[in-house]
Amino acid sequence: MDESANAAADAGQPSVRLGVLLADPDLGLAQVAGPAAGDHPVGTVGTTELEDPTPYLVGGELLLTSGVRLPGDADGIDTYVRRVVAAGVAALGFGVAPVHAEVPPELVRACDRHGLPLLRLPPATPFVAVGQAAYAAIAAVRNRELREISRAQSALASAAARPDALRAVLGQLAAHTGAWCVLYDVQGTELLSAGRRPTSPHLLRDLAVHTLRRDRGPTAAATHDADQGSHLTVHTLPAGGDRTAAVTLALGQAATAPPTAVHRQVTGTATVLLALLTGPRHALSTDTHSVGALVRLMLGATPTEVAPELDPDGAADGHWTVVHGRYPDGAPSVGVPQLAALATLLGTPYVHIDGPGLKALVPCAAGARPQVPARAAELGWVLGYSAPVSAGDLPHADTLAERALQRALAAGTPAVVHTTDPLTFHALVDPADARELARTRFARLDRAGPPGAPVFLDTLRTWLTLHGSWDRTAALLGVHRNTVRHRLARVADLLDVDLQDPGARMELWFALQWLPGEAPPKHP
């Protein structure tokens, strides 16, 4: 098969085999010259009556003509065929009648000579019908490929969630690509494999070692080699999914046929999962340090005591940022790839998703401003960040992160980071006096009865955060707007304030910030 005729197929572009069109009884096409064309891929159908159509061709076409301006001599026809072959045309379709009663013999001989499939279109077959049939077949092929990719990705995601995730992912990749799949380290050691082992596995090993030692940069690479009927492919995996890290692992594949577009897509998903699964910390599993910390917590240790085990390298300087998130469009569909992507963006494996809510612990340096991922909004999440705190102040940071999230939701922004600015009214008031004032200001709510002071305070805080919007407060709290009005009327009555007065609102807002347990923790 001519290489130029396969450019579209090799690039993974949608195409249909010419044999599908030849087998369509409604078209009545017949091949009259050229090599057997059943496997020739056709990416598009074009119509031309130009003497030289090559400036308008891209390759892979089924080119249709009725020969209106076909050269009248054998040399001219030979030149015409030679040009379209050089342009990468997959096949030439010639419509008989009304210009030519039959396919010119000179055209038949020229197509045989240059290896161009020549099809005869009967008078009853419009050119448009050929195009419609081709595009319908291409769409069917593409839909079938997408379904196959979707099934494979779902299987890979399920495999990545298993206890033996590495082996399970390799097994699914081998099953969906028909290739022997193996993980190598930089020394060429075969760590795990799945699928049918080839007769000469050392060829793939040598290719993997060569690729690993050559590709020490931040990007993955793929290398293809064909030897003794085998098609070998190597993809390098950045350590732990960190694309800035040195390459230390490789995924090798040995198959008896070149990878298809579907195989390449499935392999791409698998390489992402394998890179994450082979890291010391990731969204798909826990390392021994995390497990040890969990055991100690369950046996009575404090967060301050176990926090160093969650950051064994000391990169966090003993400090953490708490992140709260909300998925405004309801509970997201979170599979293993989505969780891995989110954890990678947040820069931490310590992520918990519960319905539309998210909480995360991000290690950081003391005093450092949290880095908000630019792509978080693309994943649909709204985020609130606390200031960096020591492990002992995590409960305070949890409150601050939730307040920041509420402000982000109210402002309609992707993220809000809590900051402690010394140039505020908080810095002008003694914290002990402020807390006592706040406690006294809201003491009457303790005698309010059901639903209780915490509910009244949360409703007031949310309403003030949302700038007095009844509907948005009701939606955020998950109650009816009349419930919000009733609660705030009760608050106004107990506290003897006019909530329509901006000054009263400001005074209550400051008091809320100074309630015990609400104040920003001090930096050590």
C-alpha angles and dihedrals in degrees: 000000000000112000094221091055089059099051094107094047093048090051091053094247117152112269142155129224114251089230089068091061093043090054094052105106092198091063098045093206119170130189111231102170145014132044123320103292104191094111097039109121118229116201099178143354121240134182124211141164095180122125088228112023095165096105088063099047128096100183133263095060130143094221115207125200138160091206097248091151099019110143112261097222133064095244092052092049090048090053090049093052093044091054097051091046090053089050090059100251110171096210142343121235118201120198113209119216148050096040098027124025090208140003106287111251090224089060091050092052093046092052091049090049095050098036097245117148108236120200128196116221113202118229092254094059114087117211088236090060090057091052093048092050092048095049092046090052092047090051091050091050092048093049090050090050092049091051090050092049091048092051092048094048091049090051091049092050091051090048091052090058093056122100089245091047099155095052092042094051092049090049093052092046091052091047094051098042101035090230135123104251123200139169117224131186122218091273091055095253111157104233102175135348141183136188133036112333114231123234092249107037091161090073091063091043092053091049091049094050091048091050094046095050092046098043105060094142133098099272132077120240137203125207126191127202132168119204131155092353094309126121110209125197130180126192119187118222121213112229110273092347091295104139091197092058126093115269110254105158136047135198111217126195129190118188138163093233135040115271115265125222088262092051092050091050093049092046090052091057091046094051091055092051093045092050090053095043093053094054123101091239127020143139094268103060145358130254126226092265092056092046091050091050091051092051092051092048091052090050093054108273118141125243089250091057097048100036094090089059090059089056105035093165092057093232091136094058086223093298134114140192119216116217126198120190138186129198100212095197094062131267109345125226099252116185128163096278092048092048091048091050092048093047090048091052093049091046096232140089091213100093127139123189121191112177108301092347130090134190126183140174114217120190112228144157122269112271094009118136110239114253110236111210110240091216097052091097090053089061089053100250129133111206138201121196129200123213115265111278139174118258092260091061096050093111089058091046090051089058092046092050091053091049090050090050091052090052091049091051091047093049094042092234126138094240145000124201119206113230133184106222115187090210094076137098087257088069092053097057128067106249094224092051091045093052092049091049091050092047091052093045094057099033092106091065089067087070094047097100123214133034084027140229096286091057093047091048093048091049091049093047093049093046092051091046089054092050095249098309109155096191097047091046091051092048093049093047093042095236137112117276089239088058089055091049092049093050094048092046087054090048092049091050095048094044093040094229136133106235090197090065110094091210092055091049091051092049092050092047092055091046091053091054091053098050112121108271092022101076117105111259116248120247113244 
